[in-house]
Short mmCIF file of C-alpha atoms in Angstrom, two decimals:
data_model
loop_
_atom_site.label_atom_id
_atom_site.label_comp_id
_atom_site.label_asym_id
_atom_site.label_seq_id
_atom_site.Cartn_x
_atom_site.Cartn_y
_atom_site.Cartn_z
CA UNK A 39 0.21 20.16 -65.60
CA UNK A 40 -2.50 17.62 -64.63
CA UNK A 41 -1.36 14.03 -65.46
CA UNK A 42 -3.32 11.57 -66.66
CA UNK A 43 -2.84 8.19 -64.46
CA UNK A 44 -4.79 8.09 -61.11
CA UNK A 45 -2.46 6.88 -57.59
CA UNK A 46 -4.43 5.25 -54.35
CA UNK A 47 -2.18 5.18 -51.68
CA UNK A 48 -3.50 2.21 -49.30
CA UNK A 49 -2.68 1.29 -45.88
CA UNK A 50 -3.33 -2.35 -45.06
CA UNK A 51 -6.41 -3.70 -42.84
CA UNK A 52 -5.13 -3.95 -39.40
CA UNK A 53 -6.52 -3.16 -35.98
CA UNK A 54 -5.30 -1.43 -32.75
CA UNK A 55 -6.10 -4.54 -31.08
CA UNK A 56 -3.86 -6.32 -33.05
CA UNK A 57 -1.38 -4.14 -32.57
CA UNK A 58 -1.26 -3.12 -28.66
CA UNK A 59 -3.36 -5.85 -27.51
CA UNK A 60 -4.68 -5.27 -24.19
CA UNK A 61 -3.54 -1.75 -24.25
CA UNK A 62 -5.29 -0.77 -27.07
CA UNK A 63 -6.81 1.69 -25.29
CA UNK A 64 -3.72 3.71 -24.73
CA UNK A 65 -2.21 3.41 -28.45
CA UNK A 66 -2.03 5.39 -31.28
CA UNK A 67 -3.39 6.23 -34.39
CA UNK A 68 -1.56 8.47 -37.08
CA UNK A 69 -1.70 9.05 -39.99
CA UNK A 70 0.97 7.60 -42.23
CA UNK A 71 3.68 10.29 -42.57
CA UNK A 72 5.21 8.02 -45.28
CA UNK A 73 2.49 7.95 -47.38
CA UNK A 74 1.61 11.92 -46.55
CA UNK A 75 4.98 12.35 -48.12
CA UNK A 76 4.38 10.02 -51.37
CA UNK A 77 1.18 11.49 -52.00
CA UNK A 78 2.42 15.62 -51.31
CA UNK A 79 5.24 14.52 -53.98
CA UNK A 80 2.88 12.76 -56.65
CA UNK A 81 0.43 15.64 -56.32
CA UNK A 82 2.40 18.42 -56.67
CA UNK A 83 4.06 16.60 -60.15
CA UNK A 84 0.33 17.18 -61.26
CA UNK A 85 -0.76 12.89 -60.04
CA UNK A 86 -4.65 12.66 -59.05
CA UNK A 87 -3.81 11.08 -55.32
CA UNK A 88 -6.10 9.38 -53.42
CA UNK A 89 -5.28 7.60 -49.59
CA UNK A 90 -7.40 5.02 -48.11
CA UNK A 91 -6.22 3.94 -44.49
CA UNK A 92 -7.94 0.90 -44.00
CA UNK A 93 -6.61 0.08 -40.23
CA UNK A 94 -8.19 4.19 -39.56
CA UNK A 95 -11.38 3.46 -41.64
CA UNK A 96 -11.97 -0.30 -39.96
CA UNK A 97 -11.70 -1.55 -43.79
CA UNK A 98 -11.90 -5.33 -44.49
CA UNK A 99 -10.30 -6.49 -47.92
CA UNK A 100 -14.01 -6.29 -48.80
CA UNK A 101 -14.59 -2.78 -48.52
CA UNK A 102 -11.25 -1.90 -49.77
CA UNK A 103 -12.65 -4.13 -53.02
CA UNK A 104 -15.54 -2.11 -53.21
CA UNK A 105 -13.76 1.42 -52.95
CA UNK A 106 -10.94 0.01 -55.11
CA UNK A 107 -14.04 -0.55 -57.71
CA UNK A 108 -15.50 2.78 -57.26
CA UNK A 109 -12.28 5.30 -57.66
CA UNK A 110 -10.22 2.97 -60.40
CA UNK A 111 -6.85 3.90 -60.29
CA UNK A 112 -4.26 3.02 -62.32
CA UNK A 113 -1.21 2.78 -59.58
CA UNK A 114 -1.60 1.23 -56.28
CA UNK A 115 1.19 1.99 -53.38
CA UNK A 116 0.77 -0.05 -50.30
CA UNK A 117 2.92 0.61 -47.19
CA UNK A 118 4.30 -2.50 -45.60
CA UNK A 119 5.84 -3.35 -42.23
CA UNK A 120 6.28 -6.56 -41.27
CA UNK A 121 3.36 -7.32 -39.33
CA UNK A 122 1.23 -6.15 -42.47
CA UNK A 123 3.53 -7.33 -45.65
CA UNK A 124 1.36 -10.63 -45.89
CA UNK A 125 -1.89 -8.34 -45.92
CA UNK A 126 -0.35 -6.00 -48.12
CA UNK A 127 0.38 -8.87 -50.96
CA UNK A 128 -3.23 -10.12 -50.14
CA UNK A 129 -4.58 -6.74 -51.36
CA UNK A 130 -2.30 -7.00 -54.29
CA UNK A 131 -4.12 -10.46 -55.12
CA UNK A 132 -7.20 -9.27 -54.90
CA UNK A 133 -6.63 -6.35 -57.18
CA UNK A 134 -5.23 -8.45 -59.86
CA UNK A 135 -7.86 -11.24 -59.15
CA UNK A 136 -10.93 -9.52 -58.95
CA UNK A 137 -10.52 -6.03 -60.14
CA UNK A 138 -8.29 -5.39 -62.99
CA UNK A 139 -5.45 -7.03 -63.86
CA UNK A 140 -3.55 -4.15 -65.36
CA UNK A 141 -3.04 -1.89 -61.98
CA UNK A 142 0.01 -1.56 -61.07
CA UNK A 143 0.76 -2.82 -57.71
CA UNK A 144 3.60 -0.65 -56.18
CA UNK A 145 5.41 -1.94 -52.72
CA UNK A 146 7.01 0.10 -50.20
CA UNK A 147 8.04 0.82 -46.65
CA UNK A 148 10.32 -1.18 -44.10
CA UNK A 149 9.64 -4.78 -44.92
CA UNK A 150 9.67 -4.44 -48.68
CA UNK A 151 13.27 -2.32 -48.25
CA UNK A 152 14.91 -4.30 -46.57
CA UNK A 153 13.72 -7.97 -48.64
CA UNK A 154 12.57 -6.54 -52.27
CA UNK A 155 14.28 -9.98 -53.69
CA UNK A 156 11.52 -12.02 -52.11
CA UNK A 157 8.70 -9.61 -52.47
CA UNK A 158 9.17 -8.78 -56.22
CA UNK A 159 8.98 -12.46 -56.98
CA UNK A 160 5.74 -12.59 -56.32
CA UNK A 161 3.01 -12.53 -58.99
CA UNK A 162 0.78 -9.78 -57.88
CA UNK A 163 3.38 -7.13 -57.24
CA UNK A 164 4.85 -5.17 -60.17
CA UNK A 165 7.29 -2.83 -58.78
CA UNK A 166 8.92 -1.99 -55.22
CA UNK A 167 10.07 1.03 -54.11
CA UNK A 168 13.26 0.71 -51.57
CA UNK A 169 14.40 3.63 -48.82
CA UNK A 170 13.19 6.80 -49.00
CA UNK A 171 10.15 6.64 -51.66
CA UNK A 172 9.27 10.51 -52.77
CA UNK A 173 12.08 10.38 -55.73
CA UNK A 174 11.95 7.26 -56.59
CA UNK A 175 7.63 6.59 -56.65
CA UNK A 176 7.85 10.16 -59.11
CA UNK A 177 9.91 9.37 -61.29
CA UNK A 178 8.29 5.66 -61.66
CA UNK A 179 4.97 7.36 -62.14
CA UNK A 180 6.60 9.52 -64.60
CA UNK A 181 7.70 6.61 -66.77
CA UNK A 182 4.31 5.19 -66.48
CA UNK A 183 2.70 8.41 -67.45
CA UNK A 184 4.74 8.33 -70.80
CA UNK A 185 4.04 4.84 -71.44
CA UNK A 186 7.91 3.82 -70.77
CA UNK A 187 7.95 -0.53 -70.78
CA UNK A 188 12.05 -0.50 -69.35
CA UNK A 189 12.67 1.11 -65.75
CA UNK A 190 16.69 0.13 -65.49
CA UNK A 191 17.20 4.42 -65.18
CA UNK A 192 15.11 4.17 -62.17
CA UNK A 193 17.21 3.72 -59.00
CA UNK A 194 15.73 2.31 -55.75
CA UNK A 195 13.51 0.54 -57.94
CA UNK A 196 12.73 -4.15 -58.21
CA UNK A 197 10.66 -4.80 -60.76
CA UNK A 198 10.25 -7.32 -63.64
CA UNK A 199 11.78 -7.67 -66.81
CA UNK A 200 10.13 -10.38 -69.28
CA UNK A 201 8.57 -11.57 -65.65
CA UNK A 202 12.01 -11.85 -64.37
CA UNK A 203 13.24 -9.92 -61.22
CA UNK A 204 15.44 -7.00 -61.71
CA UNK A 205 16.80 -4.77 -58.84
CA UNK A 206 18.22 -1.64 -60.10
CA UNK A 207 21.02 0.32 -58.03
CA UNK A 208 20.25 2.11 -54.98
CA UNK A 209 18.60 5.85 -54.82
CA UNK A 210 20.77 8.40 -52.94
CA UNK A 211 19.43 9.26 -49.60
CA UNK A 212 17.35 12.45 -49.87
CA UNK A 213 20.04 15.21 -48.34
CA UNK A 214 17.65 18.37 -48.56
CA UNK A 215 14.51 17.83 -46.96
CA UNK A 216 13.64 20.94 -46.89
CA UNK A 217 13.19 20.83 -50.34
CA UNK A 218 10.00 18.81 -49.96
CA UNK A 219 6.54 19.86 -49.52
CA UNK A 220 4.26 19.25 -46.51
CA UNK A 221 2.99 16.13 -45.85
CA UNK A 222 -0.46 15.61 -47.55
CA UNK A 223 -2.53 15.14 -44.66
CA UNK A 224 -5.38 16.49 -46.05
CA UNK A 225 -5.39 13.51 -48.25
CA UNK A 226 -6.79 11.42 -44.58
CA UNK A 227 -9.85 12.05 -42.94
CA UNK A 228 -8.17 13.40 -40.02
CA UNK A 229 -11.13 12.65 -37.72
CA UNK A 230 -10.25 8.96 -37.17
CA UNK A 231 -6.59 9.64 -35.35
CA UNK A 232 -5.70 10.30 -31.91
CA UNK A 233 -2.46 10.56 -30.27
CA UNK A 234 -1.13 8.32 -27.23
CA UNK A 235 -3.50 9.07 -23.96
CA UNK A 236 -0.90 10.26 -22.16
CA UNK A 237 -0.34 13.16 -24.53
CA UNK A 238 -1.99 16.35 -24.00
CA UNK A 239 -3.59 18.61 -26.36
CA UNK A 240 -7.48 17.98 -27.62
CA UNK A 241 -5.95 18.06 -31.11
CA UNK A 242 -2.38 16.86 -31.07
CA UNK A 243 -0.85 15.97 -34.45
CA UNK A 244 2.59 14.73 -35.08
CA UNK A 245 5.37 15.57 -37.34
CA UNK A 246 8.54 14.24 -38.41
CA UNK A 247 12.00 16.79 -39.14
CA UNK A 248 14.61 14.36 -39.57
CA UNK A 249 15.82 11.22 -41.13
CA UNK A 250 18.47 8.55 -40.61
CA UNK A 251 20.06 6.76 -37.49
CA UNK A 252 23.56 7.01 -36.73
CA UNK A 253 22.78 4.06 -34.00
CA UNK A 254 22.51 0.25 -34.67
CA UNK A 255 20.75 -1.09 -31.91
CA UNK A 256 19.92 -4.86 -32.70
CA UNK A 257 16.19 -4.99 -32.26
CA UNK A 258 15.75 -1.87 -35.02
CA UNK A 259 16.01 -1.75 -38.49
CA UNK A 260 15.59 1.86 -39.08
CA UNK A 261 19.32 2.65 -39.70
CA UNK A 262 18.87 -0.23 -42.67
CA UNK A 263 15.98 1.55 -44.24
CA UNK A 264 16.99 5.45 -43.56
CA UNK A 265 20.33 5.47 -43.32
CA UNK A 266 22.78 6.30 -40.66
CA UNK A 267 23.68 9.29 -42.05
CA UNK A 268 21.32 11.60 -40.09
CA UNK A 269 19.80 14.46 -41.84
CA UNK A 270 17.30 17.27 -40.76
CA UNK A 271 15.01 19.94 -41.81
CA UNK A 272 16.43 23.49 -40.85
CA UNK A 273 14.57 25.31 -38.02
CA UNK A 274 13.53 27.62 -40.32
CA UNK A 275 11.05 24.93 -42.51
CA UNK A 276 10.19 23.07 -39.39
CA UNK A 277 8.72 26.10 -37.96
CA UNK A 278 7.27 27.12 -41.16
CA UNK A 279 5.05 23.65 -41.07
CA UNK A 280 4.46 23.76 -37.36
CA UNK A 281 3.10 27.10 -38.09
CA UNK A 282 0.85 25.73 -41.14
CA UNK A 283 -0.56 23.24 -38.82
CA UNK A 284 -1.43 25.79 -36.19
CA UNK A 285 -3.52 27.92 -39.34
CA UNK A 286 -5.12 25.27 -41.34
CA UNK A 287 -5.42 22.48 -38.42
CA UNK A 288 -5.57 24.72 -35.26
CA UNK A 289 -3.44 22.03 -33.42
CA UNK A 290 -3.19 22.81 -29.71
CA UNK A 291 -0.39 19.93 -29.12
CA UNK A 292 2.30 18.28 -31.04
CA UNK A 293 4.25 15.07 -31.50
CA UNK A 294 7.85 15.06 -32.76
CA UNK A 295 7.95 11.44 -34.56
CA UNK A 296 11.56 11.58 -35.43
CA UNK A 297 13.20 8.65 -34.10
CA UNK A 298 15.62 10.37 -32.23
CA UNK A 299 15.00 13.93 -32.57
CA UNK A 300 18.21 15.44 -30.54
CA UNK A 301 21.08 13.81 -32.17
CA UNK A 302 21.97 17.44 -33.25
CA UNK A 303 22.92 19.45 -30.07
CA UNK A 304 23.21 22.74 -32.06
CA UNK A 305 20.08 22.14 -33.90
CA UNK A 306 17.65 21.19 -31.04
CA UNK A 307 18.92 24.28 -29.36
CA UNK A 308 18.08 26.61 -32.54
CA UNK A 309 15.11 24.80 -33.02
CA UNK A 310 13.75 25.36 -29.31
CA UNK A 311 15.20 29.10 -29.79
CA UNK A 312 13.18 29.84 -32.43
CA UNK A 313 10.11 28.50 -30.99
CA UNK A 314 10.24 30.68 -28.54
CA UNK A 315 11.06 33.55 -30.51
CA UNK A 316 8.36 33.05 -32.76
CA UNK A 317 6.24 32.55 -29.97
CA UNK A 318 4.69 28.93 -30.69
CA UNK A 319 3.04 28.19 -27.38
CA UNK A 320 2.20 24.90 -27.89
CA UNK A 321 2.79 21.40 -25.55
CA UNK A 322 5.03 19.37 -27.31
CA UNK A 323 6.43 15.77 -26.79
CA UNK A 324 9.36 13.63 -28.43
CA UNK A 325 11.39 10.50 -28.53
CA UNK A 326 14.97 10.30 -27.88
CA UNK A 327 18.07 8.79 -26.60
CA UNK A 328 19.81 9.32 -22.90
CA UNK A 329 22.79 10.18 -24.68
CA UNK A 330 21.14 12.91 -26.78
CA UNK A 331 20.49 15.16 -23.91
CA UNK A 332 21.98 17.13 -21.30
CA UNK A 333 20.99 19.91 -18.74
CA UNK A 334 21.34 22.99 -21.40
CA UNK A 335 19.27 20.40 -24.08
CA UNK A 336 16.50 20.02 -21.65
CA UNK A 337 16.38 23.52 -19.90
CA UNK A 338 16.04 24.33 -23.71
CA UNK A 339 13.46 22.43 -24.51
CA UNK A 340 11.42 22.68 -21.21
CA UNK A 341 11.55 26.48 -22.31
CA UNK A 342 10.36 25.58 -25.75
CA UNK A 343 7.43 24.09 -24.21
CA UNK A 344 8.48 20.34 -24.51
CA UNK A 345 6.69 18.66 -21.36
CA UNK A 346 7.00 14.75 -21.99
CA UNK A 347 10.16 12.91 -23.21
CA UNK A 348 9.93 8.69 -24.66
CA UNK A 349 13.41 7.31 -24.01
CA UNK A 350 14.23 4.40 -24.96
CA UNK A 351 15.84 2.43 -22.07
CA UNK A 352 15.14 -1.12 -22.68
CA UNK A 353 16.67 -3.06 -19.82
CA UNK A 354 17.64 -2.12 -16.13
CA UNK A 355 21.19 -3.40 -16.40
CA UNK A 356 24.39 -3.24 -18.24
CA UNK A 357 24.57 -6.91 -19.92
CA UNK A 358 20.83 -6.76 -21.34
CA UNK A 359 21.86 -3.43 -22.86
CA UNK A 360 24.97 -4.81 -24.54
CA UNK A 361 23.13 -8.11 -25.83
CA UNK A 362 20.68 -5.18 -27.27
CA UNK A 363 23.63 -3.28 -28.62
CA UNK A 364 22.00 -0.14 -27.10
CA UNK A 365 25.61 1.61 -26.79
CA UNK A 366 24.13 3.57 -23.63
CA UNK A 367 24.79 3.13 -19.84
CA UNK A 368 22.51 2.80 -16.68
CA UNK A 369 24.71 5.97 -15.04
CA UNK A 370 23.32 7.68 -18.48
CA UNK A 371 20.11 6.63 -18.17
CA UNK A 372 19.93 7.86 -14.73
CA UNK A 373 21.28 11.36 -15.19
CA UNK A 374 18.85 11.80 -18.02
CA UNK A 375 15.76 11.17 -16.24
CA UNK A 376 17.52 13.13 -13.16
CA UNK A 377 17.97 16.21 -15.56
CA UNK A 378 14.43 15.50 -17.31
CA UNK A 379 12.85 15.75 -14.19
CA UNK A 380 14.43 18.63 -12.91
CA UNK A 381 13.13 21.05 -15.75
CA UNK A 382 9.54 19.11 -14.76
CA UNK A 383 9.58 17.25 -18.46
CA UNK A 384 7.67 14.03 -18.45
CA UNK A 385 10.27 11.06 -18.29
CA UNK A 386 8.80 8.28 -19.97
CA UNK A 387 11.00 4.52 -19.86
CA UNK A 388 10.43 1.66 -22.66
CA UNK A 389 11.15 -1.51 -21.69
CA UNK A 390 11.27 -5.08 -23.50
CA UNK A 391 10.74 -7.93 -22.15
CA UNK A 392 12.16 -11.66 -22.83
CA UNK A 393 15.04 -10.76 -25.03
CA UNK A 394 17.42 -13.53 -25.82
CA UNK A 395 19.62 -14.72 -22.66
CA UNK A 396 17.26 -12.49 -20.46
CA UNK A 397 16.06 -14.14 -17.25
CA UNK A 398 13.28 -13.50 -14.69
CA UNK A 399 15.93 -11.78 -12.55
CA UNK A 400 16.79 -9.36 -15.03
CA UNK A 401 13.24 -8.48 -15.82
CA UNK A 402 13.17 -7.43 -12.11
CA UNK A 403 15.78 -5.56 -12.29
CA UNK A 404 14.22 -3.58 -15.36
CA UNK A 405 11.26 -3.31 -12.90
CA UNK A 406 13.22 -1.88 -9.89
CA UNK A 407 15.36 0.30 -12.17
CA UNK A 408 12.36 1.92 -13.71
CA UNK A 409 11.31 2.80 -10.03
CA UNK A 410 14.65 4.28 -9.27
CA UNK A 411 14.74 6.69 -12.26
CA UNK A 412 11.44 7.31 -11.14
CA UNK A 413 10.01 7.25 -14.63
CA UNK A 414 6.88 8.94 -14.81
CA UNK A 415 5.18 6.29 -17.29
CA UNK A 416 7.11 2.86 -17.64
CA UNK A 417 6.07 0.48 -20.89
CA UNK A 418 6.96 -2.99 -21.37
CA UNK A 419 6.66 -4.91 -24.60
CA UNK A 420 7.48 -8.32 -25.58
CA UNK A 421 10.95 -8.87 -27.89
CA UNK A 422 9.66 -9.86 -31.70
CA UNK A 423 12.17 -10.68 -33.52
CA UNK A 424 11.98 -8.89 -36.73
CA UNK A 425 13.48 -10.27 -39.93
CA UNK A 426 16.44 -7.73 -41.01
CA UNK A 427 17.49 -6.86 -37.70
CA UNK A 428 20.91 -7.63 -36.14
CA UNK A 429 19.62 -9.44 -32.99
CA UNK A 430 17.06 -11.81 -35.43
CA UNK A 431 20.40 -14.26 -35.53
CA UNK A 432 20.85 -14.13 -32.11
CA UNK A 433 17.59 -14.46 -31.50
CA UNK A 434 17.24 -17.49 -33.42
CA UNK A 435 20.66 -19.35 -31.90
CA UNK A 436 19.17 -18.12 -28.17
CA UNK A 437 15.39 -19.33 -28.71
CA UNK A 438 12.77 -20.67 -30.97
CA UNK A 439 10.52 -18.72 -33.22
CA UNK A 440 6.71 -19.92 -32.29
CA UNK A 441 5.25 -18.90 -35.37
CA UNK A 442 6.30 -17.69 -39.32
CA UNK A 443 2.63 -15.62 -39.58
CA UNK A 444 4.60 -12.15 -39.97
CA UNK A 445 0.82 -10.58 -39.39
CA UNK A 446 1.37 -11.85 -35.81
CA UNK A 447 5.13 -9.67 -35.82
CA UNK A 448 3.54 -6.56 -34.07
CA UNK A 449 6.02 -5.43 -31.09
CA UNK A 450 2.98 -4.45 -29.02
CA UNK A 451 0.83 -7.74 -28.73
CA UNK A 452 0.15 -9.49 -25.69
CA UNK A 453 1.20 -12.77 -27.62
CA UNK A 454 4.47 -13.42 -28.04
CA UNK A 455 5.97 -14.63 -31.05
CA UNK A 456 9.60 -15.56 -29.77
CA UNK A 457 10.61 -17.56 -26.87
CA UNK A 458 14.10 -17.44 -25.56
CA UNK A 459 15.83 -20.14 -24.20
CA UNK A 460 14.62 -20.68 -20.50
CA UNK A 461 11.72 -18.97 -20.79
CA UNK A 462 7.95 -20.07 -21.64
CA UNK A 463 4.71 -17.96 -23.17
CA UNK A 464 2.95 -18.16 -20.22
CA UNK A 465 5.68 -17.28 -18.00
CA UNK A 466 6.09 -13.85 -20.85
CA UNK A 467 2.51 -12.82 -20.28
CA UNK A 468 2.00 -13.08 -16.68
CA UNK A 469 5.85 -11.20 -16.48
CA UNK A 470 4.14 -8.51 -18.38
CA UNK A 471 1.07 -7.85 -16.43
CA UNK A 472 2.97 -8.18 -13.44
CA UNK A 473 5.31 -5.17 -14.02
CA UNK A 474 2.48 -3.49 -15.12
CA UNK A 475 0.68 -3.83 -11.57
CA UNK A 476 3.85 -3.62 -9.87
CA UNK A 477 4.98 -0.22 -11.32
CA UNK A 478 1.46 1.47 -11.55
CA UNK A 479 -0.40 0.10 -8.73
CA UNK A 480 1.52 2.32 -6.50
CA UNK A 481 -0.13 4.31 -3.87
CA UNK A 482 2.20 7.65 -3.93
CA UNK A 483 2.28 7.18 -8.11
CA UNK A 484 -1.19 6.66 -8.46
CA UNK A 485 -1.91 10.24 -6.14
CA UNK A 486 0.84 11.81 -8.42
CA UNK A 487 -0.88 10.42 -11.83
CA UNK A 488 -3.92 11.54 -10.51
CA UNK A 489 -2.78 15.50 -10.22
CA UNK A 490 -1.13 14.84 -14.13
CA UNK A 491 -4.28 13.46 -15.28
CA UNK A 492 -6.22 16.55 -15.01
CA UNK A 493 -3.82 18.44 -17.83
CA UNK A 494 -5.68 15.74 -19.88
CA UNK A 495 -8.60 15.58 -22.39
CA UNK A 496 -11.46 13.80 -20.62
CA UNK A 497 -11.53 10.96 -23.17
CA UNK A 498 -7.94 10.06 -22.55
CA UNK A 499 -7.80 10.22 -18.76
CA UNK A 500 -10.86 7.72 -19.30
CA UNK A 501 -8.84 5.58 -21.93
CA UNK A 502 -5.55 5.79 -18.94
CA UNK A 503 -7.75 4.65 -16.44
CA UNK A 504 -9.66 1.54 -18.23
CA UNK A 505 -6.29 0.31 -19.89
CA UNK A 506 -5.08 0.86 -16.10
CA UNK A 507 -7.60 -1.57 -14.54
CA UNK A 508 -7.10 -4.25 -17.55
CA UNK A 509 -3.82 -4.50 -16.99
CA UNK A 510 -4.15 -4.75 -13.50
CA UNK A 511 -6.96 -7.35 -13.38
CA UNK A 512 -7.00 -9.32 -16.51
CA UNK A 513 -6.31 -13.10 -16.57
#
């Protein structure tokens, strides 16, 4: 039954430069699963839905006025993060300023989970959603839909009561996922994204099949927002959507998003089975942990047709790992890319740089190690310190915070935001561009990169190359 109030799903004005900096080249641009998920849930209760990506689009807060003007909703949702909370409340000021004073102004994501005390006091936001949004953004527009004035029933929901904050009890964390719908990607115009260059595929998209972090490493806030209780789709629906993407989007790559996606031994191996059974012949890539794999995971999964693993590796020796709270080892780290390698997967290697207590020596040890494991792309970015997090504290007693501008919080920029105790910004940025040269301005790697490259779409072997030569020559 069609409902009568109209949603606009927004994400904020932001820019890949702003976000990867000098690499923007190289970055990428998808669309927001989280609000896919919102919007699939709010249209199929019968909700008019609307998404405007302003970061995809290249929207100021002017032309999100004007569009704002021209569809009038009645709910706005805004995702936030931390680097865009600031521009998020901006939009709600605007709206309430300029527009109409009587849209509602709707909150969620990371930042506004994990601080809705702060963020419903302010005057321009009228509700926040916390955690997982689907159940909880429903049933709110439900009670707006019927006209309801008192939303204590709804958990997972801050909002105001005589202009006075309330924060109801937590939702329960969503246990069957395969009880929701696909993402509503058609709600994007799917023509602005692109995946990472690296990827292959002309037409990669990404999904995500699980939720929650059983891990608590100190620079990550996920387990805060999702949960550590890790839950999954079965095989059977994740197939099911890869196959809908294949028919309606004729994909020729894909992107597992999940944050970790082979916590689940059993699982990944079912999965990968039944990809090959059902003969999905598609390239696929993933993130994971070193101790999420092992030979019979990866011979798996090379079978499957996974070609390129992200691990997250973060420093080249023990201490920096345990100030990180990783809970890995090198010896792990090296039999994982030993064993990636050996079913020819891509190893890819994260690093970040200028943690608190880290020196210059252990930044060349990241370096070294990173050669060693023979990673096949290495990426270093520079430690923000994000409010919420269990390393913030430490981060605070080991350093100095050089800014409070949270729109400046991106983990990719090329201007750090944090500087720990015996080190200096300039000393941070030349450290990064000097890894960079030193691990890809390799003779032997650049021949080997150069045989990869041609698996490639043109546009992103040009994109590899240009972000190659910034790095390496910039000032």
């Amino acid at each position: 039954m069609a409902k009568n109030i109209k949603i606009l799903l927004i994400v904020p004005p932001n820019s890949l430069e702003e976000r990867y900096g000098k690499l923007k080249f190289v970055g990428t641009m998808y669309p927001s699963m989280g609000l896919a998920a919102i919007g699939a849930i709010a249209e199929a209760s019968g909700y008019p839905v609307k998404i405007i990506d302003c970061e995809a689009l290249n929207y100021t807060y002017e032309d999100l006025e004007q569009k704002i003007k021209f569809l009038k909703p009645d709910v706005i949702g805004i995702q936030t993060f931390c680097n865009t909370i600031n521009r998020a409340l901006e939009i709600g000021k605007r709206v309430k300023k300029n527009i109409d004073p009587d849209i509602k102004i709707v909150l969620g994501g990371v930042q506004a989970t994990l601080f809705p005390e702060e963020y419903i006091k302010n005057p321009f936001v009228d509700f926040i959603v916390t955690g997982e949004g689907e159940i909880i953004f429903k049933n709110l527009l439900d009670a707006l839909e019927n006209k309801q004035t008192d939303f204590a029933k709804i958990a997972g929901l801050a909002w105001k009561k005589n202009n006075k904050p309330v924060i109801n009890q937590l939702e329960k964390l969503i246990e069957n996922l395969d009880a929701l719908p696909f993402p509503a990607r058609h709600l994007f115009d799917l023509t602005k994204y692109f995946p990472s260059a690296q990827l292959r595929g002309k037409k990669t998209f990404h999904i995500i099949t699980s939720r929650g972090c059983p891990f608590i490493c100190g620079f990550c806030s996920c387990h805060k927002t999702f949960g550590r209780s890790y839950r999954f789709m079965s095989t059977k629906r994740v197939v099911e959507e890869i196959k809908y993407l294949i028919k309606n989007y004729q994909i020729d790559g894909l992107h597992f998003y999940d944050d970790t996606l082979t916590v689940n031994k059993p699982r990944i191996i079912e999965l990968c089975n039944k990809m090959v059974a059902e003969k999905i012949n598609l390239p696929w890539a993933c993130f994971t942990r070193v101790d999420c794999v092992d030979e019979e995971v990866l011979k798996k999964m090379a079978k499957a047709g996974c070609y390129q693993i992200f691990y997250g590796v973060e420093a080249g020796n023990q201490r920096m790992l345990d100030v990180m709270n990783k809970g890995i080892t090198i010896e792990q780290i090296k039999k994982a890319f030993k064993w990636t390698k050996k079913y020819k997967i891509e190893a890819l290697a994260s690093f970040i740089l200028g943690v608190p207590t880290e020196t210059l020596d252990d930044t060349r040890q990241s370096l070294e190690f990173a050669k060693e494991i023979k990673a096949d792309f290495a990426h270093w970015e520079i430690y923000t310190p994000h409010p919420g997090t269990n390393l913030y504290k430490i981060a605070l007693e080991n350093g100095q915070l050089l800014t409070t501008d949270l729109n400046k919080y991106s983990p990719w920029s090329d201007e750090p935001v944090y500087v720990a105790h015996g080190r200096t910004v300039e000393e941070l940025k030349k450290t990064k561009e000097w890894v960079y040269r030193k691990f890809y301005m390799r003779p032997l790697f650049i021949l080997k990169r150069l045989r990869n490259l041609l698996r490639l779409p043109p546009s992103r072997i040009f994109k590899l190359i240009h972000s190659g030569l910034v790095m390496t020559f910039s000032k």
